[in-house]
Amino acid sequence: MSTQYDSIGAKYDSLNVMPIQQIQHVDMKRLIGSFDSPKRVLELACGTGFYARQMVSWGASHVTALDISPAMISTAQKSLPAEMKDRVTFCVGDCARPDIWDSGELKTQKGTFDLVVAAWLLNYAPSGAEMQRMFENIYAALKPGGKFVGLTVHAAIIDKFQPDDPLNENEKHLGTVYEVLGKVDDGYRTCCHAFTEPEIKWEFYFLREDVYSKAALGAGMGELEWNVVLPGEEQVEKLGKEYWQSYLDRPKAAICISRKPDRE
């Protein structure tokens, strides 16, 4: 995964102007919730630092942000406003490996975070076993009772996406389409084509909902709560229902929430 994102780097930020991305941002803010009390946040798969910056602006006391791609972390560090530098720490690491806790910025940080956020991490797990390793790090990071918020694919509608999918033509105006590359044990290997300038693409995995649930529970987390990302009234009024209809027919994104039990 690092190699494909090392080649994308700062170009990934061009997605943020797309309405399909903006509806994700709205729902992420709502489901992350308020920062009315000081909260330490760990962001996994932080990319170029968009949500790290957002969470500081929303009131997080400190965000530690991790990504596997050195190019993404370099872009994130350069994009961080000077006034946020004391409240955000970026570091390189593989979110599925247990050794992220053995050195660097995360050493001695197990069990110290109020909130773990992961936008587009879980969909890079090629199997349930790999996803469980991701959830094990989420569990390790959180204080008892801590909250996890993860933006990922809408796993419940996996079978609406198939190889040589004719519906992709109806979704190009949204800015991204999913191309199914082949089957894996728990779902599909998939490529996202983003019609930015220049066009970028990356591969990920579209796994079934029960894989997510088993991975979370296997790691010790609570039951997953799924929230489908949909355009709100404001977005529908702005662009029209016809613009959104193909997305409403098969909404691609969802946000899953879980908590670490109060007692281990």
PDB file of C-alpha atoms in Angstrom:
ATOM      1  CA  MET A   1       0.000   0.000   0.000  1.00  0.00           C
ATOM      2  CA  SER A   2       2.853   2.410   0.737  1.00  0.00           C
ATOM      3  CA  THR A   3       4.171   2.263  -2.836  1.00  0.00           C
ATOM      4  CA  GLN A   4       0.903   3.293  -4.505  1.00  0.00           C
ATOM      5  CA  TYR A   5       0.413   6.217  -2.135  1.00  0.00           C
ATOM      6  CA  ASP A   6       4.034   7.314  -2.356  1.00  0.00           C
ATOM      7  CA  SER A   7       3.344   7.955  -6.058  1.00  0.00           C
ATOM      8  CA  ILE A   8       0.082   9.803  -5.341  1.00  0.00           C
ATOM      9  CA  GLY A   9       1.314  12.067  -2.530  1.00  0.00           C
ATOM     10  CA  ALA A  10      -0.161  15.579  -2.502  1.00  0.00           C
ATOM     11  CA  LYS A  11      -2.362  14.831  -5.534  1.00  0.00           C
ATOM     12  CA  TYR A  12      -4.732  13.045  -3.146  1.00  0.00           C
ATOM     13  CA  ASP A  13      -5.836  16.421  -1.739  1.00  0.00           C
ATOM     14  CA  SER A  14      -7.520  17.231  -5.059  1.00  0.00           C
ATOM     15  CA  LEU A  15     -10.317  14.844  -4.056  1.00  0.00           C
ATOM     16  CA  ASN A  16     -11.437  17.137  -1.236  1.00  0.00           C
ATOM     17  CA  VAL A  17     -13.255  19.501  -3.608  1.00  0.00           C
ATOM     18  CA  MET A  18     -15.525  16.709  -4.870  1.00  0.00           C
ATOM     19  CA  PRO A  19     -19.081  16.734  -3.465  1.00  0.00           C
ATOM     20  CA  ILE A  20     -18.827  12.976  -2.884  1.00  0.00           C
ATOM     21  CA  GLN A  21     -15.902  13.656  -0.531  1.00  0.00           C
ATOM     22  CA  GLN A  22     -17.584  16.607   1.130  1.00  0.00           C
ATOM     23  CA  ILE A  23     -20.583  14.555   2.249  1.00  0.00           C
ATOM     24  CA  GLN A  24     -18.114  12.190   3.920  1.00  0.00           C
ATOM     25  CA  HIS A  25     -16.534  15.140   5.745  1.00  0.00           C
ATOM     26  CA  VAL A  26     -19.943  16.293   7.028  1.00  0.00           C
ATOM     27  CA  ASP A  27     -20.815  12.867   8.430  1.00  0.00           C
ATOM     28  CA  MET A  28     -17.353  12.306   9.890  1.00  0.00           C
ATOM     29  CA  LYS A  29     -17.590  15.562  11.838  1.00  0.00           C
ATOM     30  CA  ARG A  30     -21.053  14.650  13.117  1.00  0.00           C
ATOM     31  CA  LEU A  31     -20.074  11.138  14.202  1.00  0.00           C
ATOM     32  CA  ILE A  32     -16.695  12.058  15.683  1.00  0.00           C
ATOM     33  CA  GLY A  33     -18.694  14.337  17.957  1.00  0.00           C
ATOM     34  CA  SER A  34     -17.821  17.318  20.059  1.00  0.00           C
ATOM     35  CA  PHE A  35     -14.530  18.132  21.732  1.00  0.00           C
ATOM     36  CA  ASP A  36     -16.140  19.893  24.674  1.00  0.00           C
ATOM     37  CA  SER A  37     -13.607  18.214  26.961  1.00  0.00           C
ATOM     38  CA  PRO A  38      -9.875  17.681  26.230  1.00  0.00           C
ATOM     39  CA  LYS A  39      -9.381  14.626  24.034  1.00  0.00           C
ATOM     40  CA  ARG A  40      -6.291  12.872  22.773  1.00  0.00           C
ATOM     41  CA  VAL A  41      -6.811  11.439  19.303  1.00  0.00           C
ATOM     42  CA  LEU A  42      -4.950   8.812  17.307  1.00  0.00           C
ATOM     43  CA  GLU A  43      -5.568   8.978  13.574  1.00  0.00           C
ATOM     44  CA  LEU A  44      -4.634   5.884  11.586  1.00  0.00           C
ATOM     45  CA  ALA A  45      -4.028   6.129   7.818  1.00  0.00           C
ATOM     46  CA  CYS A  46      -3.935   9.917   8.095  1.00  0.00           C
ATOM     47  CA  GLY A  47      -2.826  10.505   4.503  1.00  0.00           C
ATOM     48  CA  THR A  48      -2.021  14.152   3.893  1.00  0.00           C
ATOM     49  CA  GLY A  49      -3.396  15.167   7.287  1.00  0.00           C
ATOM     50  CA  PHE A  50      -6.835  16.502   6.344  1.00  0.00           C
ATOM     51  CA  TYR A  51      -8.702  15.055   9.325  1.00  0.00           C
ATOM     52  CA  ALA A  52      -5.837  15.711  11.735  1.00  0.00           C
ATOM     53  CA  ARG A  53      -6.065  19.416  10.886  1.00  0.00           C
ATOM     54  CA  GLN A  54      -9.856  19.337  11.034  1.00  0.00           C
ATOM     55  CA  MET A  55      -9.946  17.699  14.457  1.00  0.00           C
ATOM     56  CA  VAL A  56      -7.569  20.263  15.913  1.00  0.00           C
ATOM     57  CA  SER A  57      -9.769  23.020  14.491  1.00  0.00           C
ATOM     58  CA  TRP A  58     -12.784  21.280  16.082  1.00  0.00           C
ATOM     59  CA  GLY A  59     -11.072  21.305  19.473  1.00  0.00           C
ATOM     60  CA  ALA A  60      -8.983  18.138  19.931  1.00  0.00           C
ATOM     61  CA  SER A  61      -6.254  18.755  22.510  1.00  0.00           C
ATOM     62  CA  HIS A  62      -3.714  16.679  20.532  1.00  0.00           C
ATOM     63  CA  VAL A  63      -3.718  14.429  17.463  1.00  0.00           C
ATOM     64  CA  THR A  64      -1.089  11.782  16.769  1.00  0.00           C
ATOM     65  CA  ALA A  65      -1.418  10.866  13.085  1.00  0.00           C
ATOM     66  CA  LEU A  66       0.098   7.757  11.500  1.00  0.00           C
ATOM     67  CA  ASP A  67       0.414   6.683   7.869  1.00  0.00           C
ATOM     68  CA  ILE A  68       2.341   3.960   6.047  1.00  0.00           C
ATOM     69  CA  SER A  69       3.439   6.315   3.248  1.00  0.00           C
ATOM     70  CA  PRO A  70       6.440   8.602   3.877  1.00  0.00           C
ATOM     71  CA  ALA A  71       5.317  10.767   0.949  1.00  0.00           C
ATOM     72  CA  MET A  72       1.906  11.304   2.539  1.00  0.00           C
ATOM     73  CA  ILE A  73       3.460  12.158   5.904  1.00  0.00           C
ATOM     74  CA  SER A  74       5.853  14.612   4.254  1.00  0.00           C
ATOM     75  CA  THR A  75       2.913  16.365   2.573  1.00  0.00           C
ATOM     76  CA  ALA A  76       0.967  16.372   5.850  1.00  0.00           C
ATOM     77  CA  GLN A  77       3.845  17.987   7.730  1.00  0.00           C
ATOM     78  CA  LYS A  78       4.272  20.683   5.080  1.00  0.00           C
ATOM     79  CA  SER A  79       0.527  21.407   5.081  1.00  0.00           C
ATOM     80  CA  LEU A  80       0.266  21.859   8.847  1.00  0.00           C
ATOM     81  CA  PRO A  81      -0.308  25.502   9.873  1.00  0.00           C
ATOM     82  CA  ALA A  82       2.279  26.888  12.283  1.00  0.00           C
ATOM     83  CA  GLU A  83      -0.314  27.427  15.005  1.00  0.00           C
ATOM     84  CA  MET A  84      -1.129  23.687  15.014  1.00  0.00           C
ATOM     85  CA  LYS A  85       2.401  22.316  15.234  1.00  0.00           C
ATOM     86  CA  ASP A  86       2.261  21.818  19.015  1.00  0.00           C
ATOM     87  CA  ARG A  87      -1.022  19.910  18.746  1.00  0.00           C
ATOM     88  CA  VAL A  88      -0.323  17.461  15.900  1.00  0.00           C
ATOM     89  CA  THR A  89       2.403  14.816  15.632  1.00  0.00           C
ATOM     90  CA  PHE A  90       2.832  12.955  12.339  1.00  0.00           C
ATOM     91  CA  CYS A  91       4.678   9.649  12.087  1.00  0.00           C
ATOM     92  CA  VAL A  92       5.258   6.834   9.603  1.00  0.00           C
ATOM     93  CA  GLY A  93       4.062   3.347  10.452  1.00  0.00           C
ATOM     94  CA  ASP A  94       2.029   0.349   9.316  1.00  0.00           C
ATOM     95  CA  CYS A  95      -1.338   0.441  11.083  1.00  0.00           C
ATOM     96  CA  ALA A  96      -1.687  -3.346  10.879  1.00  0.00           C
ATOM     97  CA  ARG A  97       1.608  -4.163  12.631  1.00  0.00           C
ATOM     98  CA  PRO A  98       1.822  -4.606  16.414  1.00  0.00           C
ATOM     99  CA  ASP A  99       5.355  -3.193  16.505  1.00  0.00           C
ATOM    100  CA  ILE A 100       4.099   0.389  16.000  1.00  0.00           C
ATOM    101  CA  TRP A 101       4.041   0.531  19.812  1.00  0.00           C
ATOM    102  CA  ASP A 102       7.679  -0.504  20.242  1.00  0.00           C
ATOM    103  CA  SER A 103       9.435   2.724  19.267  1.00  0.00           C
ATOM    104  CA  GLY A 104       8.987   6.252  18.003  1.00  0.00           C
ATOM    105  CA  GLU A 105       6.079   8.529  18.816  1.00  0.00           C
ATOM    106  CA  LEU A 106       3.756   5.722  19.950  1.00  0.00           C
ATOM    107  CA  LYS A 107       6.096   4.119  22.442  1.00  0.00           C
ATOM    108  CA  THR A 108       4.443   4.103  25.906  1.00  0.00           C
ATOM    109  CA  GLN A 109       1.207   5.463  24.360  1.00  0.00           C
ATOM    110  CA  LYS A 110      -0.926   2.315  24.593  1.00  0.00           C
ATOM    111  CA  GLY A 111      -4.274   2.924  26.253  1.00  0.00           C
ATOM    112  CA  THR A 112      -3.887   6.714  26.330  1.00  0.00           C
ATOM    113  CA  PHE A 113      -6.230   7.828  23.538  1.00  0.00           C
ATOM    114  CA  ASP A 114      -9.837   8.910  23.970  1.00  0.00           C
ATOM    115  CA  LEU A 115     -10.620   8.536  20.279  1.00  0.00           C
ATOM    116  CA  VAL A 116      -9.213   6.635  17.301  1.00  0.00           C
ATOM    117  CA  VAL A 117     -10.169   7.844  13.827  1.00  0.00           C
ATOM    118  CA  ALA A 118      -9.419   5.972  10.611  1.00  0.00           C
ATOM    119  CA  ALA A 119     -10.630   7.356   7.287  1.00  0.00           C
ATOM    120  CA  TRP A 120     -10.054   4.730   4.599  1.00  0.00           C
ATOM    121  CA  LEU A 121      -7.895   2.285   6.545  1.00  0.00           C
ATOM    122  CA  LEU A 122      -9.988  -0.850   7.038  1.00  0.00           C
ATOM    123  CA  ASN A 123     -10.639  -1.229   3.304  1.00  0.00           C
ATOM    124  CA  TYR A 124      -6.926  -1.954   2.781  1.00  0.00           C
ATOM    125  CA  ALA A 125      -7.171  -5.220   4.692  1.00  0.00           C
ATOM    126  CA  PRO A 126      -7.067  -8.085   2.165  1.00  0.00           C
ATOM    127  CA  SER A 127      -8.567 -10.527   4.676  1.00  0.00           C
ATOM    128  CA  GLY A 128     -10.369 -10.760   7.980  1.00  0.00           C
ATOM    129  CA  ALA A 129      -7.126 -11.733   9.721  1.00  0.00           C
ATOM    130  CA  GLU A 130      -5.383  -8.567   8.527  1.00  0.00           C
ATOM    131  CA  MET A 131      -8.369  -6.429   9.499  1.00  0.00           C
ATOM    132  CA  GLN A 132      -8.368  -7.956  12.968  1.00  0.00           C
ATOM    133  CA  ARG A 133      -4.740  -6.876  13.356  1.00  0.00           C
ATOM    134  CA  MET A 134      -5.844  -3.316  12.557  1.00  0.00           C
ATOM    135  CA  PHE A 135      -8.583  -3.548  15.177  1.00  0.00           C
ATOM    136  CA  GLU A 136      -6.086  -4.938  17.688  1.00  0.00           C
ATOM    137  CA  ASN A 137      -4.077  -1.724  17.331  1.00  0.00           C
ATOM    138  CA  ILE A 138      -7.262   0.314  17.682  1.00  0.00           C
ATOM    139  CA  TYR A 139      -8.083  -1.600  20.858  1.00  0.00           C
ATOM    140  CA  ALA A 140      -4.534  -1.159  22.179  1.00  0.00           C
ATOM    141  CA  ALA A 141      -4.658   2.593  21.580  1.00  0.00           C
ATOM    142  CA  LEU A 142      -7.908   3.363  23.345  1.00  0.00           C
ATOM    143  CA  LYS A 143      -8.619   4.039  26.974  1.00  0.00           C
ATOM    144  CA  PRO A 144     -11.394   1.826  28.402  1.00  0.00           C
ATOM    145  CA  GLY A 145     -14.646   3.194  27.014  1.00  0.00           C
ATOM    146  CA  GLY A 146     -12.812   4.980  24.199  1.00  0.00           C
ATOM    147  CA  LYS A 147     -14.428   5.434  20.784  1.00  0.00           C
ATOM    148  CA  PHE A 148     -13.436   4.358  17.285  1.00  0.00           C
ATOM    149  CA  VAL A 149     -14.770   6.081  14.153  1.00  0.00           C
ATOM    150  CA  GLY A 150     -13.853   4.554  10.788  1.00  0.00           C
ATOM    151  CA  LEU A 151     -14.769   5.707   7.282  1.00  0.00           C
ATOM    152  CA  THR A 152     -14.757   2.800   4.833  1.00  0.00           C
ATOM    153  CA  VAL A 153     -16.729   1.132   2.052  1.00  0.00           C
ATOM    154  CA  HIS A 154     -20.427   0.418   2.514  1.00  0.00           C
ATOM    155  CA  ALA A 155     -19.835  -3.263   3.103  1.00  0.00           C
ATOM    156  CA  ALA A 156     -23.515  -4.236   3.177  1.00  0.00           C
ATOM    157  CA  ILE A 157     -23.931  -3.574  -0.557  1.00  0.00           C
ATOM    158  CA  ILE A 158     -20.807  -5.380  -1.740  1.00  0.00           C
ATOM    159  CA  ASP A 159     -22.766  -7.513  -4.230  1.00  0.00           C
ATOM    160  CA  LYS A 160     -23.981  -4.425  -6.092  1.00  0.00           C
ATOM    161  CA  PHE A 161     -20.435  -4.086  -7.460  1.00  0.00           C
ATOM    162  CA  GLN A 162     -19.331  -6.609 -10.058  1.00  0.00           C
ATOM    163  CA  PRO A 163     -16.588  -6.991 -12.700  1.00  0.00           C
ATOM    164  CA  ASP A 164     -17.296  -5.026 -15.924  1.00  0.00           C
ATOM    165  CA  ASP A 165     -19.890  -3.048 -14.010  1.00  0.00           C
ATOM    166  CA  PRO A 166     -22.196  -1.105 -16.386  1.00  0.00           C
ATOM    167  CA  LEU A 167     -23.378   1.150 -13.548  1.00  0.00           C
ATOM    168  CA  ASN A 168     -19.927   2.768 -13.376  1.00  0.00           C
ATOM    169  CA  GLU A 169     -20.798   4.880 -16.425  1.00  0.00           C
ATOM    170  CA  ASN A 170     -23.638   6.476 -14.438  1.00  0.00           C
ATOM    171  CA  GLU A 171     -21.292   7.432 -11.592  1.00  0.00           C
ATOM    172  CA  LYS A 172     -18.401   9.114 -13.410  1.00  0.00           C
ATOM    173  CA  HIS A 173     -19.874  12.580 -12.839  1.00  0.00           C
ATOM    174  CA  LEU A 174     -19.507  11.965  -9.082  1.00  0.00           C
ATOM    175  CA  GLY A 175     -15.736  11.928  -9.506  1.00  0.00           C
ATOM    176  CA  THR A 176     -14.887   8.341  -8.557  1.00  0.00           C
ATOM    177  CA  VAL A 177     -15.817   4.857  -9.715  1.00  0.00           C
ATOM    178  CA  TYR A 178     -14.950   1.438  -8.328  1.00  0.00           C
ATOM    179  CA  GLU A 179     -13.573  -1.182 -10.701  1.00  0.00           C
ATOM    180  CA  VAL A 180     -13.752  -4.767  -9.431  1.00  0.00           C
ATOM    181  CA  LEU A 181     -10.457  -6.462 -10.307  1.00  0.00           C
ATOM    182  CA  GLY A 182     -11.133  -9.933  -8.975  1.00  0.00           C
ATOM    183  CA  LYS A 183     -12.426 -12.059  -6.119  1.00  0.00           C
ATOM    184  CA  VAL A 184     -10.698 -12.745  -2.812  1.00  0.00           C
ATOM    185  CA  ASP A 185     -11.934 -15.065  -0.075  1.00  0.00           C
ATOM    186  CA  ASP A 186     -13.986 -12.432   1.744  1.00  0.00           C
ATOM    187  CA  GLY A 187     -14.982 -10.106  -1.103  1.00  0.00           C
ATOM    188  CA  TYR A 188     -13.291  -8.301  -3.973  1.00  0.00           C
ATOM    189  CA  ARG A 189     -10.003  -6.647  -4.865  1.00  0.00           C
ATOM    190  CA  THR A 190     -11.030  -3.279  -6.216  1.00  0.00           C
ATOM    191  CA  CYS A 191      -9.555  -0.191  -7.875  1.00  0.00           C
ATOM    192  CA  CYS A 192     -10.829   3.332  -7.287  1.00  0.00           C
ATOM    193  CA  HIS A 193     -10.491   5.634 -10.285  1.00  0.00           C
ATOM    194  CA  ALA A 194     -10.608   9.306  -9.306  1.00  0.00           C
ATOM    195  CA  PHE A 195     -11.230  11.716 -12.165  1.00  0.00           C
ATOM    196  CA  THR A 196      -8.967  14.446 -10.878  1.00  0.00           C
ATOM    197  CA  GLU A 197      -6.419  16.332 -12.968  1.00  0.00           C
ATOM    198  CA  PRO A 198      -4.304  14.325 -13.452  1.00  0.00           C
ATOM    199  CA  GLU A 199      -6.407  11.195 -12.897  1.00  0.00           C
ATOM    200  CA  ILE A 200      -5.269   9.047  -9.982  1.00  0.00           C
ATOM    201  CA  LYS A 201      -6.152   5.512  -8.976  1.00  0.00           C
ATOM    202  CA  TRP A 202      -5.420   3.103  -6.155  1.00  0.00           C
ATOM    203  CA  GLU A 203      -6.305  -0.444  -5.171  1.00  0.00           C
ATOM    204  CA  PHE A 204      -8.135  -1.599  -2.045  1.00  0.00           C
ATOM    205  CA  TYR A 205     -10.404  -4.406  -0.827  1.00  0.00           C
ATOM    206  CA  PHE A 206     -14.188  -4.468  -0.643  1.00  0.00           C
ATOM    207  CA  LEU A 207     -14.917  -7.063   2.051  1.00  0.00           C
ATOM    208  CA  ARG A 208     -18.201  -8.242   3.482  1.00  0.00           C
ATOM    209  CA  GLU A 209     -19.867  -6.697   6.513  1.00  0.00           C
ATOM    210  CA  ASP A 210     -19.523  -9.834   8.642  1.00  0.00           C
ATOM    211  CA  VAL A 211     -15.740  -9.709   8.108  1.00  0.00           C
ATOM    212  CA  TYR A 212     -15.671  -6.273   9.730  1.00  0.00           C
ATOM    213  CA  SER A 213     -17.826  -7.420  12.639  1.00  0.00           C
ATOM    214  CA  LYS A 214     -15.762 -10.539  13.328  1.00  0.00           C
ATOM    215  CA  ALA A 215     -12.507  -8.561  13.135  1.00  0.00           C
ATOM    216  CA  ALA A 216     -13.715  -5.950  15.619  1.00  0.00           C
ATOM    217  CA  LEU A 217     -15.091  -8.482  18.103  1.00  0.00           C
ATOM    218  CA  GLY A 218     -12.043 -10.718  17.701  1.00  0.00           C
ATOM    219  CA  ALA A 219      -9.830  -7.825  18.742  1.00  0.00           C
ATOM    220  CA  GLY A 220     -11.933  -7.132  21.840  1.00  0.00           C
ATOM    221  CA  MET A 221     -13.887  -4.129  20.545  1.00  0.00           C
ATOM    222  CA  GLY A 222     -17.632  -3.750  20.919  1.00  0.00           C
ATOM    223  CA  GLU A 223     -20.248  -4.326  18.228  1.00  0.00           C
ATOM    224  CA  LEU A 224     -19.939  -2.160  15.135  1.00  0.00           C
ATOM    225  CA  GLU A 225     -22.601   0.458  14.426  1.00  0.00           C
ATOM    226  CA  TRP A 226     -22.889   1.266  10.711  1.00  0.00           C
ATOM    227  CA  ASN A 227     -23.834   4.706   9.364  1.00  0.00           C
ATOM    228  CA  VAL A 228     -24.286   5.015   5.606  1.00  0.00           C
ATOM    229  CA  VAL A 229     -22.863   8.247   4.176  1.00  0.00           C
ATOM    230  CA  LEU A 230     -25.645  10.082   2.339  1.00  0.00           C
ATOM    231  CA  PRO A 231     -26.036  13.626   1.014  1.00  0.00           C
ATOM    232  CA  GLY A 232     -27.959  15.902   3.327  1.00  0.00           C
ATOM    233  CA  GLU A 233     -30.736  18.279   2.356  1.00  0.00           C
ATOM    234  CA  GLU A 234     -28.278  21.087   1.710  1.00  0.00           C
ATOM    235  CA  GLN A 235     -26.200  19.010  -0.714  1.00  0.00           C
ATOM    236  CA  VAL A 236     -29.309  17.728  -2.530  1.00  0.00           C
ATOM    237  CA  GLU A 237     -30.736  21.237  -2.882  1.00  0.00           C
ATOM    238  CA  LYS A 238     -27.413  22.587  -4.125  1.00  0.00           C
ATOM    239  CA  LEU A 239     -26.777  20.013  -6.858  1.00  0.00           C
ATOM    240  CA  GLY A 240     -30.200  18.449  -7.377  1.00  0.00           C
ATOM    241  CA  LYS A 241     -31.495  14.942  -6.733  1.00  0.00           C
ATOM    242  CA  GLU A 242     -30.666  13.866 -10.282  1.00  0.00           C
ATOM    243  CA  TYR A 243     -26.978  14.543  -9.616  1.00  0.00           C
ATOM    244  CA  TRP A 244     -27.055  12.298  -6.536  1.00  0.00           C
ATOM    245  CA  GLN A 245     -29.415   9.580  -7.813  1.00  0.00           C
ATOM    246  CA  SER A 246     -26.727   7.105  -8.924  1.00  0.00           C
ATOM    247  CA  TYR A 247     -25.018   7.484  -5.534  1.00  0.00           C
ATOM    248  CA  LEU A 248     -28.338   7.067  -3.692  1.00  0.00           C
ATOM    249  CA  ASP A 249     -28.928   3.871  -5.684  1.00  0.00           C
ATOM    250  CA  ARG A 250     -25.741   2.372  -4.226  1.00  0.00           C
ATOM    251  CA  PRO A 251     -24.041   4.615  -1.663  1.00  0.00           C
ATOM    252  CA  LYS A 252     -20.381   3.603  -1.599  1.00  0.00           C
ATOM    253  CA  ALA A 253     -19.249   4.926   1.773  1.00  0.00           C
ATOM    254  CA  ALA A 254     -20.170   4.172   5.363  1.00  0.00           C
ATOM    255  CA  ILE A 255     -18.810   5.039   8.788  1.00  0.00           C
ATOM    256  CA  CYS A 256     -18.512   2.345  11.436  1.00  0.00           C
ATOM    257  CA  ILE A 257     -18.347   3.127  15.130  1.00  0.00           C
ATOM    258  CA  SER A 258     -17.282   0.937  18.022  1.00  0.00           C
ATOM    259  CA  ARG A 259     -16.167   1.358  21.616  1.00  0.00           C
ATOM    260  CA  LYS A 260     -13.588  -0.380  23.700  1.00  0.00           C
ATOM    261  CA  PRO A 261     -15.374  -1.980  26.663  1.00  0.00           C
ATOM    262  CA  ASP A 262     -15.148  -0.038  29.932  1.00  0.00           C
ATOM    263  CA  ARG A 263     -13.478  -3.029  31.549  1.00  0.00           C
ATOM    264  CA  GLU A 264     -10.910  -5.244  29.852  1.00  0.00           C
TER     265      GLU A 264
END
